[in-house]
XYZ file of C-alpha atoms in Angstrom:
675
model
C -31.122 -23.056 -1.320
C -29.886 -26.179 0.447
C -26.559 -25.744 2.198
C -23.877 -28.402 2.337
C -22.656 -29.745 5.698
C -19.734 -27.308 6.068
C -21.852 -24.267 5.201
C -24.658 -25.531 7.451
C -22.294 -25.860 10.409
C -21.037 -22.286 9.932
C -24.583 -20.942 9.577
C -25.672 -22.684 12.784
C -22.609 -21.343 14.562
C -23.690 -17.788 13.667
C -27.434 -18.118 14.147
C -28.296 -21.310 16.058
C -26.839 -22.776 19.272
C -25.498 -20.911 22.244
C -22.031 -19.378 21.586
C -20.308 -21.857 23.922
C -21.879 -24.935 22.359
C -18.956 -27.414 22.151
C -19.893 -28.363 18.578
C -18.998 -24.904 17.296
C -15.890 -23.876 19.172
C -12.385 -24.528 17.982
C -11.234 -24.634 14.357
C -13.958 -23.494 11.882
C -14.810 -25.664 8.859
C -12.705 -25.422 5.727
C -14.326 -22.700 3.605
C -12.595 -23.940 0.459
C -15.256 -26.692 0.453
C -18.060 -24.105 0.471
C -19.518 -23.072 -2.901
C -19.861 -19.478 -4.117
C -23.630 -19.274 -3.518
C -23.197 -20.901 -0.104
C -20.541 -18.321 0.699
C -22.996 -15.575 -0.329
C -25.657 -16.927 2.039
C -23.116 -17.137 4.858
C -21.962 -13.576 4.143
C -25.531 -12.346 4.565
C -25.719 -14.202 7.883
C -22.421 -12.658 8.997
C -23.935 -9.176 8.523
C -27.050 -10.241 10.446
C -25.001 -11.238 13.508
C -24.763 -8.493 16.164
C -22.375 -5.716 15.013
C -19.913 -6.219 17.857
C -19.277 -9.814 16.787
C -18.576 -8.999 13.147
C -16.838 -5.653 13.388
C -14.947 -5.743 16.664
C -14.216 -9.209 18.036
C -12.401 -9.127 21.345
C -8.692 -8.627 20.804
C -6.579 -11.492 22.026
C -9.432 -14.033 21.881
C -8.295 -17.412 20.620
C -10.107 -19.847 18.339
C -10.916 -21.962 21.419
C -12.237 -19.177 23.661
C -13.958 -16.803 21.189
C -17.759 -17.128 20.883
C -18.776 -19.353 18.016
C -20.513 -16.527 16.151
C -17.362 -14.392 16.221
C -15.210 -17.236 14.941
C -17.616 -18.224 12.170
C -18.407 -14.675 11.008
C -14.733 -13.777 10.990
C -13.877 -16.840 8.914
C -16.587 -15.972 6.389
C -15.430 -12.377 6.088
C -11.838 -13.430 5.545
C -12.951 -15.870 2.847
C -14.950 -13.151 1.060
C -11.848 -10.988 0.901
C -10.087 -13.780 -1.018
C -12.872 -14.948 -3.342
C -15.993 -13.296 -4.636
C -19.290 -14.721 -3.360
C -22.450 -15.209 -5.407
C -25.929 -14.214 -4.206
C -29.204 -15.841 -5.120
C -32.042 -13.312 -5.609
C -33.341 -14.247 -2.149
C -29.917 -13.700 -0.555
C -29.603 -10.407 -2.429
C -32.919 -9.205 -0.980
C -31.903 -10.274 2.543
C -28.550 -8.506 2.200
C -30.095 -5.199 1.018
C -32.593 -5.166 3.877
C -29.990 -6.120 6.487
C -27.523 -3.452 5.343
C -30.222 -0.759 5.219
C -31.791 -1.650 8.570
C -28.504 -1.832 10.470
C -26.774 1.139 8.830
C -23.842 -0.841 7.435
C -21.711 0.013 4.384
C -23.834 0.667 1.259
C -20.894 -0.576 -0.821
C -21.790 -4.147 0.154
C -25.173 -3.737 -1.536
C -23.525 -2.289 -4.652
C -21.196 -5.296 -4.780
C -24.194 -7.653 -4.666
C -25.630 -6.223 -7.911
C -22.953 -7.816 -10.109
C -22.895 -11.019 -8.069
C -26.600 -11.818 -8.172
C -27.119 -15.180 -9.893
C -30.552 -14.262 -11.284
C -32.624 -11.186 -12.145
C -32.398 -8.498 -9.486
C -35.394 -8.854 -7.140
C -38.178 -6.256 -7.576
C -38.384 -5.472 -3.856
C -35.026 -3.667 -3.536
C -36.419 -0.143 -3.994
C -37.085 0.617 -0.328
C -33.708 -0.473 1.067
C -31.921 1.007 -1.977
C -33.537 4.395 -1.265
C -32.197 4.286 2.299
C -28.723 3.220 1.181
C -28.493 5.785 -1.635
C -28.533 8.610 0.911
C -25.269 7.426 2.499
C -23.520 5.828 -0.482
C -20.315 7.310 -1.836
C -18.887 7.659 -5.298
C -20.582 6.157 -8.310
C -22.295 3.600 -6.101
C -24.903 6.291 -5.387
C -26.064 6.131 -8.992
C -26.385 2.340 -8.830
C -28.610 2.413 -5.754
C -30.564 5.425 -7.029
C -31.483 3.543 -10.195
C -32.910 0.742 -8.031
C -34.737 3.142 -5.708
C -37.161 4.570 -8.271
C -37.565 7.756 -10.384
C -37.959 10.262 -7.561
C -34.873 9.138 -5.658
C -32.944 8.794 -8.920
C -33.715 12.360 -9.962
C -32.690 13.776 -6.585
C -29.468 11.760 -6.353
C -28.479 12.551 -9.974
C -28.954 16.271 -9.377
C -26.887 16.076 -6.210
C -24.070 14.195 -7.933
C -23.967 16.725 -10.784
C -23.798 19.578 -8.292
C -21.014 17.884 -6.327
C -18.901 17.517 -9.477
C -19.138 21.109 -10.678
C -15.385 21.533 -10.073
C -14.364 18.174 -11.532
C -15.032 18.390 -15.289
C -13.581 14.986 -16.213
C -15.565 13.278 -13.438
C -18.696 15.199 -14.445
C -18.300 14.012 -18.028
C -17.954 10.409 -16.866
C -21.132 10.703 -14.780
C -23.083 11.651 -17.906
C -21.851 8.426 -19.519
C -22.818 6.450 -16.408
C -26.321 7.927 -16.323
C -26.920 6.487 -19.793
C -26.223 2.935 -18.546
C -28.521 0.383 -16.927
C -28.078 -0.739 -13.318
C -25.556 -3.475 -14.163
C -23.484 -1.095 -16.292
C -23.435 1.484 -13.516
C -22.322 -1.202 -11.053
C -19.424 -2.102 -13.350
C -18.125 1.492 -13.335
C -18.657 1.754 -9.558
C -16.720 -1.462 -8.936
C -13.864 -0.347 -11.206
C -12.813 2.199 -8.610
C -9.267 2.787 -7.441
C -10.470 3.167 -3.871
C -13.383 0.721 -4.029
C -15.350 0.394 -0.809
C -17.374 -2.798 -1.159
C -17.392 -3.935 2.454
C -14.381 -6.186 2.026
C -15.811 -8.168 -0.912
C -13.040 -9.371 -3.243
C -12.837 -7.562 -6.570
C -14.103 -9.256 -9.721
C -11.015 -10.313 -11.706
C -12.523 -9.284 -15.064
C -13.913 -5.903 -14.019
C -11.765 -3.888 -16.469
C -12.798 -6.226 -19.296
C -16.421 -5.549 -18.382
C -15.771 -1.814 -18.228
C -14.146 -1.858 -21.669
C -17.198 -3.662 -23.041
C -19.713 -1.036 -21.914
C -21.312 0.889 -24.779
C -19.814 4.341 -25.067
C -17.027 3.939 -22.508
C -14.290 3.352 -25.091
C -14.910 6.669 -26.913
C -15.247 8.430 -23.557
C -11.855 7.060 -22.485
C -10.233 8.661 -25.522
C -11.933 11.998 -24.876
C -10.880 11.970 -21.213
C -7.224 11.131 -21.899
C -6.905 13.598 -24.769
C -8.505 16.328 -22.649
C -6.069 15.578 -19.849
C -3.158 15.616 -22.304
C -4.200 19.025 -23.605
C -4.408 20.328 -20.035
C -0.835 19.171 -19.374
C 0.398 20.735 -22.633
C -1.187 24.045 -21.614
C 0.617 23.924 -18.252
C 4.011 23.254 -19.844
C 3.506 25.905 -22.528
C 2.585 28.548 -19.966
C -0.991 29.052 -21.181
C -2.152 27.775 -17.783
C -0.428 28.948 -14.618
C 1.523 26.187 -12.908
C 0.634 25.042 -9.393
C 2.111 21.871 -7.944
C -0.315 18.933 -7.781
C -3.260 21.005 -8.992
C -3.588 19.797 -12.590
C -6.286 17.260 -11.697
C -8.634 16.774 -8.784
C -8.644 13.425 -6.916
C -11.880 12.401 -8.634
C -10.409 13.248 -12.032
C -7.375 11.108 -11.253
C -9.708 8.163 -10.674
C -11.354 8.794 -14.049
C -7.973 8.850 -15.796
C -7.011 5.570 -14.107
C -10.147 3.876 -15.440
C -9.945 5.459 -18.887
C -6.279 4.553 -19.313
C -6.856 0.923 -18.366
C -9.713 0.609 -20.837
C -7.694 2.152 -23.665
C -4.673 -0.048 -22.950
C -6.751 -3.204 -22.593
C -8.314 -2.493 -25.997
C -4.837 -1.676 -27.373
C -6.213 1.464 -28.967
C -3.888 2.755 -31.708
C -3.995 6.326 -30.388
C -3.236 5.685 -26.699
C 0.548 5.417 -27.014
C 0.877 8.875 -28.549
C -1.425 10.421 -25.939
C 0.514 8.851 -23.061
C 3.821 10.047 -24.509
C 2.576 13.592 -23.827
C 0.426 13.021 -20.772
C 2.467 10.715 -18.548
C 5.899 12.439 -18.618
C 4.222 15.847 -18.545
C 2.215 14.980 -15.440
C 5.276 14.041 -13.357
C 7.668 16.945 -14.001
C 7.206 20.647 -13.348
C 7.569 23.146 -16.216
C 10.111 24.882 -13.980
C 13.220 23.492 -12.307
C 11.249 22.698 -9.155
C 11.212 19.137 -7.818
C 7.431 19.068 -7.978
C 4.891 17.849 -10.509
C 1.624 19.052 -12.069
C -0.006 15.949 -10.574
C 1.857 13.262 -8.679
C -1.421 11.425 -8.191
C -2.247 11.372 -11.918
C 1.286 10.304 -12.817
C 1.170 7.433 -10.346
C -2.362 6.374 -11.355
C -1.469 6.339 -15.061
C 1.701 4.381 -14.280
C -0.386 1.832 -12.361
C -2.673 1.504 -15.377
C 0.320 0.895 -17.644
C 1.655 -1.745 -15.249
C -1.724 -3.492 -15.289
C -2.227 -3.451 -19.091
C 1.125 -2.655 -20.702
C 1.737 -2.082 -24.378
C 5.199 -1.417 -25.862
C 4.281 2.229 -26.484
C 2.849 2.824 -23.008
C 5.896 1.219 -21.366
C 8.074 3.606 -23.375
C 5.981 6.500 -22.030
C 6.392 5.160 -18.488
C 10.157 4.936 -18.927
C 10.213 8.527 -20.230
C 8.221 9.628 -17.181
C 10.649 7.891 -14.857
C 13.565 9.656 -16.542
C 11.862 13.044 -16.361
C 10.555 12.860 -12.782
C 12.430 14.832 -10.109
C 10.236 14.333 -7.050
C 12.017 11.702 -4.924
C 8.852 9.967 -3.710
C 7.395 9.768 -7.200
C 10.664 8.443 -8.601
C 10.518 5.574 -6.087
C 6.977 4.704 -7.118
C 7.827 4.750 -10.823
C 10.965 2.688 -10.199
C 8.766 -0.054 -8.761
C 6.273 0.041 -11.638
C 8.637 0.066 -14.638
C 9.828 -3.558 -14.212
C 6.279 -4.689 -13.428
C 5.075 -3.170 -16.704
C 7.955 -4.624 -18.720
C 7.426 -8.108 -17.356
C 3.670 -7.741 -17.747
C 4.092 -7.427 -21.490
C 4.757 -11.160 -21.519
C 1.087 -11.703 -20.614
C 0.179 -10.100 -23.936
C 2.274 -12.040 -26.473
C 0.251 -10.736 -29.406
C 1.703 -7.250 -28.865
C 4.789 -7.831 -26.674
C 7.308 -7.801 -29.549
C 5.850 -4.789 -31.367
C 8.389 -2.101 -32.285
C 7.841 1.210 -34.104
C 7.831 0.746 -37.860
C 10.385 2.485 -40.053
C 12.959 3.256 -37.352
C 15.747 1.416 -35.582
C 14.728 0.386 -32.062
C 16.161 2.446 -29.234
C 18.068 0.946 -26.332
C 15.045 1.515 -24.076
C 12.772 -0.313 -26.515
C 15.177 -3.244 -26.696
C 15.343 -3.333 -22.888
C 11.554 -3.421 -22.714
C 11.426 -6.246 -25.254
C 14.094 -8.191 -23.351
C 12.203 -7.909 -20.070
C 8.977 -8.915 -21.807
C 10.653 -12.004 -23.237
C 12.039 -12.951 -19.829
C 8.671 -12.375 -18.182
C 7.236 -14.907 -20.608
C 8.856 -17.700 -18.627
C 6.093 -17.411 -16.006
C 3.367 -17.847 -18.615
C 5.088 -20.410 -20.843
C 4.807 -17.863 -23.663
C 5.668 -18.769 -27.243
C 5.321 -16.882 -30.515
C 4.473 -17.884 -34.067
C 7.744 -18.328 -35.953
C 6.771 -15.666 -38.508
C 6.097 -13.043 -35.814
C 9.324 -13.910 -33.997
C 11.306 -13.672 -37.234
C 9.750 -10.318 -38.171
C 9.817 -8.607 -34.771
C 12.897 -9.714 -32.813
C 15.994 -7.742 -33.919
C 18.849 -9.916 -35.142
C 21.443 -8.637 -32.645
C 19.142 -9.464 -29.743
C 18.184 -12.862 -31.124
C 21.812 -13.822 -31.827
C 22.777 -13.845 -28.143
C 19.840 -15.927 -26.922
C 19.042 -19.624 -27.007
C 15.720 -20.380 -28.679
C 13.514 -23.403 -29.032
C 11.308 -24.067 -32.050
C 8.457 -26.555 -32.135
C 9.425 -28.703 -35.108
C 6.659 -31.232 -34.448
C 3.759 -31.318 -31.957
C 5.352 -31.459 -28.511
C 8.901 -31.646 -29.914
C 11.131 -28.622 -29.378
C 14.595 -28.127 -30.883
C 17.075 -25.644 -29.368
C 19.496 -23.413 -31.255
C 21.550 -20.302 -30.573
C 20.436 -17.189 -32.431
C 18.317 -18.696 -35.206
C 15.976 -21.553 -34.324
C 14.807 -23.868 -37.093
C 11.655 -22.743 -38.829
C 8.741 -24.211 -36.937
C 5.254 -23.606 -35.680
C 6.159 -21.619 -32.559
C 9.281 -20.194 -30.917
C 10.100 -19.689 -27.233
C 13.114 -18.913 -25.066
C 15.095 -21.938 -23.922
C 15.009 -22.525 -20.160
C 17.334 -24.815 -18.161
C 14.396 -26.374 -16.262
C 13.271 -27.986 -19.516
C 16.743 -29.354 -20.354
C 18.878 -32.209 -19.085
C 22.170 -31.823 -17.235
C 24.272 -32.539 -20.333
C 22.441 -29.923 -22.418
C 22.768 -27.325 -19.668
C 26.514 -27.924 -19.391
C 26.941 -27.769 -23.169
C 25.151 -24.433 -23.431
C 27.262 -22.979 -20.595
C 30.428 -24.052 -22.391
C 29.143 -22.466 -25.603
C 28.364 -19.134 -23.933
C 31.806 -18.981 -22.311
C 33.689 -20.086 -25.436
C 31.963 -17.416 -27.551
C 32.133 -14.829 -24.718
C 28.451 -14.061 -25.138
C 26.789 -11.560 -22.861
C 23.210 -12.769 -22.840
C 20.525 -10.059 -22.480
C 18.438 -12.665 -20.614
C 20.422 -14.964 -18.350
C 19.774 -18.435 -19.746
C 22.828 -20.706 -19.738
C 23.738 -19.689 -16.184
C 20.175 -19.200 -14.985
C 19.300 -20.716 -11.627
C 16.779 -23.521 -11.962
C 14.901 -25.535 -9.357
C 13.195 -28.930 -9.637
C 9.597 -29.259 -8.480
C 9.189 -31.016 -5.140
C 6.425 -33.539 -4.556
C 3.841 -31.927 -2.305
C 1.921 -28.681 -1.856
C 4.640 -26.983 0.205
C 8.411 -26.932 0.521
C 10.784 -25.902 3.311
C 13.594 -25.194 0.838
C 13.835 -21.568 1.996
C 12.675 -21.992 5.588
C 14.751 -21.372 8.679
C 16.418 -18.059 7.749
C 16.467 -14.849 9.732
C 15.727 -12.014 7.330
C 15.896 -8.236 7.476
C 12.358 -7.052 6.713
C 13.129 -3.769 4.940
C 15.248 -5.232 2.092
C 12.943 -8.262 1.936
C 9.886 -6.081 1.302
C 11.809 -3.819 -1.088
C 12.600 -6.722 -3.410
C 9.195 -8.339 -2.830
C 7.246 -5.265 -3.962
C 9.434 -4.888 -7.058
C 8.854 -8.520 -8.041
C 5.085 -8.471 -7.559
C 4.733 -10.003 -4.083
C 1.940 -8.781 -1.824
C 2.343 -8.809 1.936
C -0.496 -10.007 4.181
C 0.596 -8.957 7.628
C -2.228 -10.643 9.521
C -1.653 -13.985 7.782
C 2.153 -13.779 7.960
C 2.450 -14.432 4.230
C 3.945 -12.950 1.104
C 1.778 -13.897 -1.872
C 2.466 -13.725 -5.589
C -0.168 -14.471 -8.215
C 1.093 -16.116 -11.406
C -1.968 -16.380 -13.597
C -3.986 -19.347 -12.350
C -1.247 -20.230 -9.871
C -0.271 -18.578 -6.598
C 2.724 -19.001 -4.310
C 2.563 -18.045 -0.633
C 5.756 -17.644 1.405
C 5.457 -17.754 5.198
C 7.373 -14.985 6.990
C 7.063 -14.583 10.749
C 7.619 -10.850 11.019
C 6.059 -7.463 10.170
C 4.946 -7.309 6.516
C 3.040 -4.016 6.364
C 4.254 -1.121 4.237
C 7.243 0.649 5.763
C 7.975 -2.206 8.183
C 11.497 -2.827 9.460
C 13.158 -5.140 11.966
C 13.615 -8.840 11.302
C 11.611 -12.024 10.840
C 11.985 -15.721 10.130
C 11.122 -17.602 6.962
C 8.914 -20.678 6.800
C 7.377 -22.906 4.158
C 6.450 -21.979 0.595
C 2.971 -23.091 -0.501
C 1.498 -23.522 -3.988
C -2.166 -22.915 -4.841
C -4.229 -23.189 -8.017
C -7.347 -21.222 -8.912
C -10.422 -23.415 -9.280
C -13.247 -21.140 -10.349
C -13.264 -18.391 -7.736
C -11.356 -20.421 -5.129
C -7.669 -20.925 -4.438
C -6.946 -24.572 -3.629
C -3.704 -26.277 -2.510
C -1.775 -27.731 -5.452
C 1.216 -30.007 -5.832
C 4.346 -28.435 -7.268
C 4.611 -31.305 -9.740
C 1.203 -30.362 -11.182
C 2.379 -26.885 -12.241
C 4.479 -26.151 -15.345
C 8.127 -26.860 -14.425
C 9.374 -23.488 -15.692
C 6.748 -21.618 -13.640
C 7.758 -23.567 -10.525
C 11.449 -22.934 -11.196
C 10.897 -19.196 -11.688
C 8.722 -18.941 -8.571
C 11.405 -20.660 -6.484
C 14.059 -18.452 -8.075
C 12.059 -15.398 -6.973
C 11.910 -16.692 -3.379
C 15.620 -17.490 -3.471
C 16.277 -13.880 -4.462
C 14.224 -12.629 -1.499
C 16.151 -14.791 0.928
C 19.531 -14.061 -0.672
C 19.001 -10.312 -0.354
C 17.515 -10.292 3.146
C 18.983 -13.279 5.046
C 21.553 -12.496 7.712
C 21.558 -15.630 9.845
C 19.780 -18.772 10.957
C 16.800 -18.809 13.252
C 18.299 -21.425 15.579
C 21.132 -19.165 16.796
C 20.386 -17.636 20.255
C 22.981 -14.896 19.699
C 21.360 -13.777 16.461
C 20.303 -10.270 17.500
C 23.703 -9.361 18.948
C 26.069 -10.748 16.341
C 28.044 -8.514 14.050
C 28.305 -8.768 10.286
C 31.279 -11.118 10.298
C 29.595 -13.634 12.571
C 26.511 -13.509 10.350
C 28.640 -14.352 7.328
C 30.267 -17.146 9.293
C 26.885 -18.729 10.024
C 25.728 -18.436 6.437
C 29.008 -19.940 5.242
C 28.076 -23.225 6.906
C 24.826 -23.570 4.943
C 24.785 -25.809 1.840
C 25.159 -23.838 -1.361
C 21.951 -22.619 -2.945
C 21.158 -22.610 -6.639
C 22.579 -19.084 -7.294
C 25.829 -20.186 -5.642
C 26.011 -23.335 -7.758
C 25.532 -21.235 -10.892
C 28.283 -18.928 -9.644
C 30.606 -21.919 -9.195
C 29.752 -23.243 -12.677
C 30.630 -19.859 -14.189
C 33.828 -19.425 -12.158
C 35.083 -22.918 -13.037
C 35.014 -21.921 -16.679
C 36.342 -18.343 -16.516
C 39.116 -19.096 -13.993
C 40.250 -22.288 -15.700
C 43.557 -20.715 -16.752
C 44.471 -19.060 -13.439
C 47.352 -20.871 -11.703
C 46.815 -22.246 -8.218
C 43.005 -22.038 -8.283
C 40.906 -25.038 -7.241
C 37.294 -25.555 -6.217
C 35.848 -27.165 -3.111
C 32.265 -27.756 -2.032
C 31.704 -24.172 -0.874
C 34.946 -22.322 -1.654
C 37.357 -21.274 -4.366
C 40.848 -22.054 -3.050
C 43.948 -19.978 -3.891
C 46.927 -21.416 -2.041
C 46.207 -21.042 1.690
C 43.226 -18.753 1.002
C 39.580 -19.796 0.634
C 36.885 -17.527 -0.863
C 33.322 -18.545 -0.037
C 31.048 -18.786 -3.087
C 27.955 -17.516 -1.272
C 29.385 -14.623 0.775
C 32.826 -13.752 -0.735
C 34.184 -14.156 2.814
C 37.941 -14.830 2.758
C 39.830 -17.023 5.226
C 43.460 -18.140 5.455
C 43.934 -21.527 7.041
C 40.573 -21.008 8.703
C 41.277 -17.518 10.073
C 39.288 -14.530 8.736
C 41.073 -12.186 6.339
C 39.855 -8.662 5.570
C 40.246 -7.864 1.858
C 39.671 -4.879 -0.395
C 40.316 -5.820 -4.013
C 38.956 -2.699 -5.713
C 42.414 -1.337 -6.555
C 44.504 -4.507 -6.447
C 43.518 -6.226 -9.709
C 45.363 -5.138 -12.891
C 42.969 -4.227 -15.665
C 44.501 -6.894 -17.899
C 43.796 -9.559 -15.281
C 40.098 -8.769 -14.776
C 38.213 -11.798 -16.136
C 35.310 -11.635 -18.556
C 32.054 -12.567 -16.791
C 29.162 -14.327 -18.548
C 26.472 -12.447 -16.614
C 26.160 -9.334 -14.491
C 26.081 -10.069 -10.757
C 27.807 -8.140 -7.999
C 28.748 -11.205 -5.941
C 30.090 -13.105 -8.972
C 32.236 -10.082 -9.806
C 33.467 -9.769 -6.212
C 34.433 -13.436 -5.894
C 36.180 -13.418 -9.281
C 38.120 -10.239 -8.532
C 39.047 -11.499 -5.067
C 40.401 -14.765 -6.478
C 42.407 -12.958 -9.170
C 43.785 -10.481 -6.607
C 44.875 -13.297 -4.303
C 46.433 -15.183 -7.227
C 48.462 -12.088 -8.135
């Protein structure tokens, strides 16, 4: 194939001129301009470079001083981790031979099978035979099928022998052996602990797995067998031993099987998970152990990836039943992810059990699914909305109905009959409409299950990045705690928190440790927006994205900063200051959107309290000032320590339109000072 200029420059840097050639030092070309097949050819070249330049570049070397081959190969490998390459048959042959000759990871060759742009070349048998000896997992069966009958027979016998103590894994292998090479590669790639030499996962791999002949019925057999095993443990028919219900390989099988069943929305999977998932995470005794922490966590991950209303209910039941502290933490993180993920599946998100009143947990799940729909601009056919959303829930929310193409009409509780229905969002409304809805919520004393009238909203800025949340010093531990819960992924080497929102991605720069378990502090930078174009992520302007998606993404970043910020990065005394000085510094910042919403709510609910007035950043009560962003109290500029927990008469506690600790604290402080 003919390479473009950027790909050609990278290839020459790895294979052509001397490493110190001035044409190939410095900043490498932009790989976003390199096509998928070009990236595949470059990836092959990166493996052909001497091992020390691709697997162990000198630590501390800069872009300017590192050899050109190191810089180019490293850039290619980083790009392949972000986007999946494509391999022409010629590149596929070169890759197999290079990997086999140099003793590199066989997983790279397995990854190439599904990324080959034409028929697999006929001359892969010899390198595949070499690689099959060292391959791990189901990748062995992929390479064995390419290596020829003799190698295939020997490898298959060895795999069967290895799995004698893993009955669920052994059963899956029999299904895999009935598949062709491409089918086997699909199962191998759909691995919880995939080892494909750093090649990015295919985004539709579970869809491909669900489409394999025979895998759907196998998934049911595997999950029902696992459920029966758990029932036997809890009934006493099988002796209980902590974390011995399933082997590690069986856990991987359950993870795959559960995802396939949930993706297909099989009618039986909810009932099976109601037994299997809670039973796997709690001991049949009073011990704080579990039959299989690993299986419980893997099944919960599957539910979070492909949630259904029934599987989310099973996950909630498991969280309630679990006693092991570490497992409880993991389930706590996955429950909201699963509930919000329901919004990606609007055809099933509102489904409730027929013939019975919905439970509080089911209504909570539905509420979170509706709110999660903001990120996907989700709407429902009016008939489905009318049939599935309970009246009490609908009555407290603002809805929009599409009464004509592109024309949406808002109403509280019961939208006009129209083609589709969606939740109202302030980013789609004008200032007058937002104010009117806030007045309505306060006048009727509505407690909205999804914060709408007083929801923070953010306009899209013109450009591909914004410094709206830059310049803060943040505590890393609480930052990462909230980030993981909300679906952010830390990339420590890049200094970024990333969050994928369908075909959009936001990346938040944080100069500080972002690996799991990190602590200490860091500093925030710019927020970037990207859009998926094929297999690539490209910079995008905020004004090009749906306004509600942009508003919700910025709201998520605002939450991170609000929870973790403790100062400004331009203060030289930052590391030594105490809590009060930190609050003092933050008090000088302009109010953010959550603070403006807090002021809008307090203006309405404190309207009848004597002596209360509002400034730019404070609520004033006589000589006292209560800051809207920190609840810090001063009197004529001097700090005042306050404890209002026991000073506010019950009759004087104001009604609040939404649940927020800081809103409650400011309101109670103002009322206490007024009394």
